[in-house]
Coordinates of C-alpha atoms in Angstrom, one line a residue:
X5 CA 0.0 0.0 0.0
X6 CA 0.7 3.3 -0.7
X7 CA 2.4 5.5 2.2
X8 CA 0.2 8.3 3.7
X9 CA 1.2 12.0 2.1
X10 CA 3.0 14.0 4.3
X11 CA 1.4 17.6 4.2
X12 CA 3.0 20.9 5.4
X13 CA 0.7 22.4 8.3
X14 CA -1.7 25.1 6.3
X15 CA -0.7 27.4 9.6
X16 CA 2.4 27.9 11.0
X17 CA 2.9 26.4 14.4
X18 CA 3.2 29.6 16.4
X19 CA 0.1 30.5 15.2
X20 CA -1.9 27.5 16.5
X21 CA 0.2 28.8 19.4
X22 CA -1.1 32.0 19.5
X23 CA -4.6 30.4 18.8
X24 CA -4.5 28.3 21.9
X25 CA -2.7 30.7 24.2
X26 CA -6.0 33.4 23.8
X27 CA -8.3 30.2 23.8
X28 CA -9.4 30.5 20.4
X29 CA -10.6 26.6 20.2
X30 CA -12.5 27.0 17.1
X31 CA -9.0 27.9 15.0
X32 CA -7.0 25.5 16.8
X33 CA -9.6 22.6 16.1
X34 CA -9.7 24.7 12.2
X35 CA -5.3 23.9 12.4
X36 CA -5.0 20.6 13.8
X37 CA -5.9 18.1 10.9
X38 CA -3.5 19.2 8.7
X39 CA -0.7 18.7 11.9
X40 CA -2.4 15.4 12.4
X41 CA -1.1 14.3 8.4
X42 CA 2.4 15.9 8.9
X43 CA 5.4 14.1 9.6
X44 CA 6.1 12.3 13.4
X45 CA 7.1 15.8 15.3
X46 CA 4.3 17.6 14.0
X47 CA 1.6 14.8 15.1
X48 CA 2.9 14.4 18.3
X49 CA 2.6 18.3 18.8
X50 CA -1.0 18.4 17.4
X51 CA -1.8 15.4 20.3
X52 CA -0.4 17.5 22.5
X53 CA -1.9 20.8 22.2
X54 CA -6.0 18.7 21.6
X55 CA -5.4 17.0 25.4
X56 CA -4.1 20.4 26.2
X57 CA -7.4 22.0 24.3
X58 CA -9.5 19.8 25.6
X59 CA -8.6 20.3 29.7
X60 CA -8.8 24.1 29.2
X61 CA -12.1 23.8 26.9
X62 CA -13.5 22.2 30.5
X63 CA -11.9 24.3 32.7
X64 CA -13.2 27.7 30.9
X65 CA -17.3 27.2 32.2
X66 CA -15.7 26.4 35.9
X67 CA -13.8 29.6 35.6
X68 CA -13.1 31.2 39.0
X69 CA -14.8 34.8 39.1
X70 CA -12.8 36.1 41.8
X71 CA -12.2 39.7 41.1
X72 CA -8.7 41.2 39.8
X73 CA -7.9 44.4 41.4
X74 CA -4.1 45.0 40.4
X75 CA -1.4 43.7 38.3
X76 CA 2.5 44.8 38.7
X77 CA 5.0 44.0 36.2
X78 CA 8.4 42.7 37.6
X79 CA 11.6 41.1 36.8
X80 CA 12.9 38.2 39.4
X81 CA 15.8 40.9 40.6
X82 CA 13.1 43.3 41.6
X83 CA 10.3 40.9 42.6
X84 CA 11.2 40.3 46.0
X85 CA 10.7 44.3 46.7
X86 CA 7.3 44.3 45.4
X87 CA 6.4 41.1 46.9
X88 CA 7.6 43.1 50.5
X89 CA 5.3 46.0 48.9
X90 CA 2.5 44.3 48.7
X91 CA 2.4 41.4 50.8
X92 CA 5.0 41.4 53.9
X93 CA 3.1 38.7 55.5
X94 CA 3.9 36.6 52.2
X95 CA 7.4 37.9 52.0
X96 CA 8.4 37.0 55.4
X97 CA 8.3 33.4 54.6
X98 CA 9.4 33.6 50.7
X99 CA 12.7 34.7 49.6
X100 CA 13.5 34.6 45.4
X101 CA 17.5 35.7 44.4
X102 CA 19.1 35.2 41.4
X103 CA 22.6 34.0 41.5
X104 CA 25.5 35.1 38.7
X105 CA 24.9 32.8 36.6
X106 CA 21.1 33.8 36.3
X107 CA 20.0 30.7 38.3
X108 CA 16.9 31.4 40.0
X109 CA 17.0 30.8 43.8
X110 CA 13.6 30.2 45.8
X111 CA 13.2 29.5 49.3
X112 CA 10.1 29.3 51.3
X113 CA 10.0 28.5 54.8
X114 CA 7.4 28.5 57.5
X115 CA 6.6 27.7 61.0
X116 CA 3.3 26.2 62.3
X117 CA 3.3 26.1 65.7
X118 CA 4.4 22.3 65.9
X119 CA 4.9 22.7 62.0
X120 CA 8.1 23.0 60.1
X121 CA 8.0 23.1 56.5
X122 CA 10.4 24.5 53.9
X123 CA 12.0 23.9 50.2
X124 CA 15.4 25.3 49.9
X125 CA 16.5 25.2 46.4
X126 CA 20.5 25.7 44.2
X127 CA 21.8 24.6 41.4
X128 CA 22.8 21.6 43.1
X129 CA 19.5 20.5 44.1
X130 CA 15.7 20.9 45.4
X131 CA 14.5 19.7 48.8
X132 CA 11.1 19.9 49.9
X133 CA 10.5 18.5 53.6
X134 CA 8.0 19.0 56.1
X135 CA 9.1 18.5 59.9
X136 CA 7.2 18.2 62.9
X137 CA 8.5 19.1 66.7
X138 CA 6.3 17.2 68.9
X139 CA 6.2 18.8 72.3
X140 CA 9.6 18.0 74.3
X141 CA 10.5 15.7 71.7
X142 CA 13.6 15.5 68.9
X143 CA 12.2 16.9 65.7
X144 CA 10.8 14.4 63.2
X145 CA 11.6 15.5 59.4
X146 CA 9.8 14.0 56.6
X147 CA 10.2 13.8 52.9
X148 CA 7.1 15.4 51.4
X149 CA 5.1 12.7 49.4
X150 CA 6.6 11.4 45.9
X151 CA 3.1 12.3 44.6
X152 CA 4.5 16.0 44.9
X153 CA 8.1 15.6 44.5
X154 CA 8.0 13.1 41.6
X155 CA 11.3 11.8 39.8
X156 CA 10.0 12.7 35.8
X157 CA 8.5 16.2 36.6
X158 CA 10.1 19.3 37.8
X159 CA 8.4 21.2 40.7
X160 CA 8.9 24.2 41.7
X161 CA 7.5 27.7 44.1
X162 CA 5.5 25.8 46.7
X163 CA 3.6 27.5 48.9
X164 CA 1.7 25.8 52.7
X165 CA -1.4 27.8 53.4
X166 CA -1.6 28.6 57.1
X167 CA -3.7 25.7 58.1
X168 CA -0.9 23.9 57.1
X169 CA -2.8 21.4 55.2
X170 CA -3.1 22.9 51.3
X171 CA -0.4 23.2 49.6
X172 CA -0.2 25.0 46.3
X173 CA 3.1 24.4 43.9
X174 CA 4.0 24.7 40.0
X175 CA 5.0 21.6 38.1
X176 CA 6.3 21.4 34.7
X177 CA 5.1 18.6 32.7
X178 CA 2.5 17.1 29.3
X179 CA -0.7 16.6 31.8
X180 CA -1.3 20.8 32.1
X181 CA -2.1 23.6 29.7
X182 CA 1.8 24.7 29.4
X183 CA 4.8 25.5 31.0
X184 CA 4.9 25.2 34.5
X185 CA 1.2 25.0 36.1
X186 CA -0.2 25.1 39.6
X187 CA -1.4 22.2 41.4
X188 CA -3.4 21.6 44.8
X189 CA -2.5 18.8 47.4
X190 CA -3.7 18.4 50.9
X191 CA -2.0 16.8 53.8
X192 CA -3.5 13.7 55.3
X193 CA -2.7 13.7 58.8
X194 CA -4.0 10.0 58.4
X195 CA -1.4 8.5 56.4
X196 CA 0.9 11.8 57.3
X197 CA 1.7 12.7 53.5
X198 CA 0.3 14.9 51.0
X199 CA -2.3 13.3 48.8
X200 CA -2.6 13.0 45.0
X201 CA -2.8 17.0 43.8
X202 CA -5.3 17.9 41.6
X203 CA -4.5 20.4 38.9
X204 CA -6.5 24.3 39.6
X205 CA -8.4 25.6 37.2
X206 CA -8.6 28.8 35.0
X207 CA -8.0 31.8 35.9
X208 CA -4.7 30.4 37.5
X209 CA -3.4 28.2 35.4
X210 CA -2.5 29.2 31.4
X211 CA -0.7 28.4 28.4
X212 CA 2.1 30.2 29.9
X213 CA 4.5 29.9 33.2
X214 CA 2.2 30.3 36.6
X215 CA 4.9 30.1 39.0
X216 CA 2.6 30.8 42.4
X217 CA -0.5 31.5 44.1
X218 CA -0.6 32.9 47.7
X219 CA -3.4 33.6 50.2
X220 CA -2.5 36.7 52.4
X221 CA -4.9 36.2 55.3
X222 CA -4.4 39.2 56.8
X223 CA -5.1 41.2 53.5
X224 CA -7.7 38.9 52.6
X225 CA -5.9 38.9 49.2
X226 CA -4.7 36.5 46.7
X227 CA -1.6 36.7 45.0
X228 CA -0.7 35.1 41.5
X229 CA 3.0 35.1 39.8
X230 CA 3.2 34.1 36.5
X231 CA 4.9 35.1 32.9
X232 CA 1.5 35.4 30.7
X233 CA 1.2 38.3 28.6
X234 CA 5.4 39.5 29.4
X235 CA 7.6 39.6 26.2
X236 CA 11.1 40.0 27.8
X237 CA 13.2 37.3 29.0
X238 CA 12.7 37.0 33.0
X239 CA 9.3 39.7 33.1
X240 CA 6.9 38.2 35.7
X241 CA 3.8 39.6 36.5
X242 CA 1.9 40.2 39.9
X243 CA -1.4 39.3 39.8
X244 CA -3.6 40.9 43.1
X245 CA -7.2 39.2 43.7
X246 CA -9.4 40.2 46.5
X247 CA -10.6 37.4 48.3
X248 CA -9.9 33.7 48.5
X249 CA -9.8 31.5 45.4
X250 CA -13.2 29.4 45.4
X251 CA -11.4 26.2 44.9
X252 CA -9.7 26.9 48.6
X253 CA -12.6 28.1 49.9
X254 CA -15.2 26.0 52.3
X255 CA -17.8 26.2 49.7
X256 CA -15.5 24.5 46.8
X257 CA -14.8 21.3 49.4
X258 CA -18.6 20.6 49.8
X259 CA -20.0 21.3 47.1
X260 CA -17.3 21.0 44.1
X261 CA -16.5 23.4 41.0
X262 CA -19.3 25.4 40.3
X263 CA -20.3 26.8 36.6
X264 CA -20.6 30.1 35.2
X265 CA -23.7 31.2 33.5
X266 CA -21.3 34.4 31.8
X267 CA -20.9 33.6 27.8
X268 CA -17.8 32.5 26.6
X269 CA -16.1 35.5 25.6
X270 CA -16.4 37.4 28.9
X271 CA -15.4 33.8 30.0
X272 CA -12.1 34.1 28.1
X273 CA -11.7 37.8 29.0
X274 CA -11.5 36.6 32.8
X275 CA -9.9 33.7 32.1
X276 CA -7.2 35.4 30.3
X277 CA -7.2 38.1 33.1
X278 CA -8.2 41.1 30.8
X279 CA -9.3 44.5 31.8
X280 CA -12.9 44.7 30.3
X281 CA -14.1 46.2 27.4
X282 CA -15.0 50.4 27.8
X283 CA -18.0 51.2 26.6
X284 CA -18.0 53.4 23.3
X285 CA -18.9 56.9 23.6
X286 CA -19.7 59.9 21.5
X287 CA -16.3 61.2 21.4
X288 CA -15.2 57.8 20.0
X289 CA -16.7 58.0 16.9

């Protein structure tokens, strides 16, 4: 039998990018046959961006409508300032540095009462451990589960929440919607290890790097790092929220992800964390 004709993708592939990265699903569905025909890289890159298509396509109606009251655009060098700026509660306990050779250097570490828990990360390597000091007793330290710290992916920015059960952190790996994403694990104090995370939803995860999310309680603010929408090499942007996520909130544990009745383009707008349209006026025309 004949072989099957190779054909050259009818649209580039950073424009499917582009497609997918503002959540245009209908012109990345419109792209993907001719991907699906071309030679072996470009199938295995159409499979990935459908599953990755796909999990934001169900994520979108479950969109969290927490409301977006600032944005700040940093570098690393200067983030940890602005982090003090706007959150010293959050900056007490997180400390980013960039080394000479441009490595990025994160260390969070908190206390709990009984409740030690830290990553302290070099070039060398990453360690993630949780320790306990039961009263009058030696302390205990633990390896955090191999659920979170697994050997094929590559975590990164965790963050404990003060009951010192959630823990939020980015992983880098095929089963997100790109680059590194944020995930959602909670301690068992049955079997004393985090449990299987779940990946968080839209607007906190994205095509692009989302580094970390953070509850300030004493703000009552949420606070979201990430890359999306930055064109220079090491921009990060700030992302302020008033309020707690609805995924971390009592609501979301007893009764689940609830859906938006909003259409789907103001669905993408908040998804995509865009200012909203101004209305038109007479001096616009």
């Amino acid at each position: 039998p004949q072989a099957p004709k190779i054909v050259t993708p009818s649209v580039p592939l950073d424009s499917l990018e582009r497609y997918y990265e503002v959540y245009n699903f209908d012109m990345v569905r419109r792209a993907l046959p001719s991907f699906e025909r071309g030679a072996e890289p470009m199938r295995r890159k159409a499979e990935l961006y459908t599953e990755r298509m796909e999990r934001a396509e169900r994520m979108l109606e479950h969109t969290d409508l927490i409301p977006l009251i600032g944005k700040y655009k940093s570098d690393w060098q200067t983030l940890p300032s602005l982090l003090k700026t706007q959150s010293p509660n959050l900056a007490r306990n997180m400390q980013i540095e960039i080394d000479e050779a441009g490595t990025i250097l994160y260390t969070f570490d908190v206390k709990l009462g009984q409740l030690h828990f830290a990553l302290h990360r070099n070039q060398a390597q990453k360690t993630l451990v949780r320790t306990d000091y039961p009263s009058g007793e030696k302390a205990v330290e633990t390896e955090v589960s191999k659920l979170i710290s697994t050997p094929e992916g590559d975590e990164n920015f965790p963050v404990l929440l003060s009951d010192g059960i959630r823990l939020i952190f980015a992983r880098r790996s095929d089963e997100g919607l790109g680059g590194y994403d944020l995930y959602l694990s909670r301690y068992s104090v049955d079997k004393n290890e985090f449990l299987e995370p779940s990946l968080m939803g839209l607007p906190f995860n994205s095509p692009a790097n989302d580094f970390f999310l953070a509850y300030d309680d004493e703000q009552n603010k949420t606070f979201l790092l990430s890359d999306r929408g930055c064109t220079k090499p090491g921009e990060v942007m700030l992302y302020v929220f008033e309020g707690l996520p609805q995924v971390l909130s009592e609501k979301a544990s007893t009764e689940g992800e609830q859906s938006n009745n909003l259409d789907k383009d103001e669905l993408i707008r908040r998804a995509l964390l865009r200012e909203p349209a101004q209305p038109k006026t007479n001096d616009d025309n």
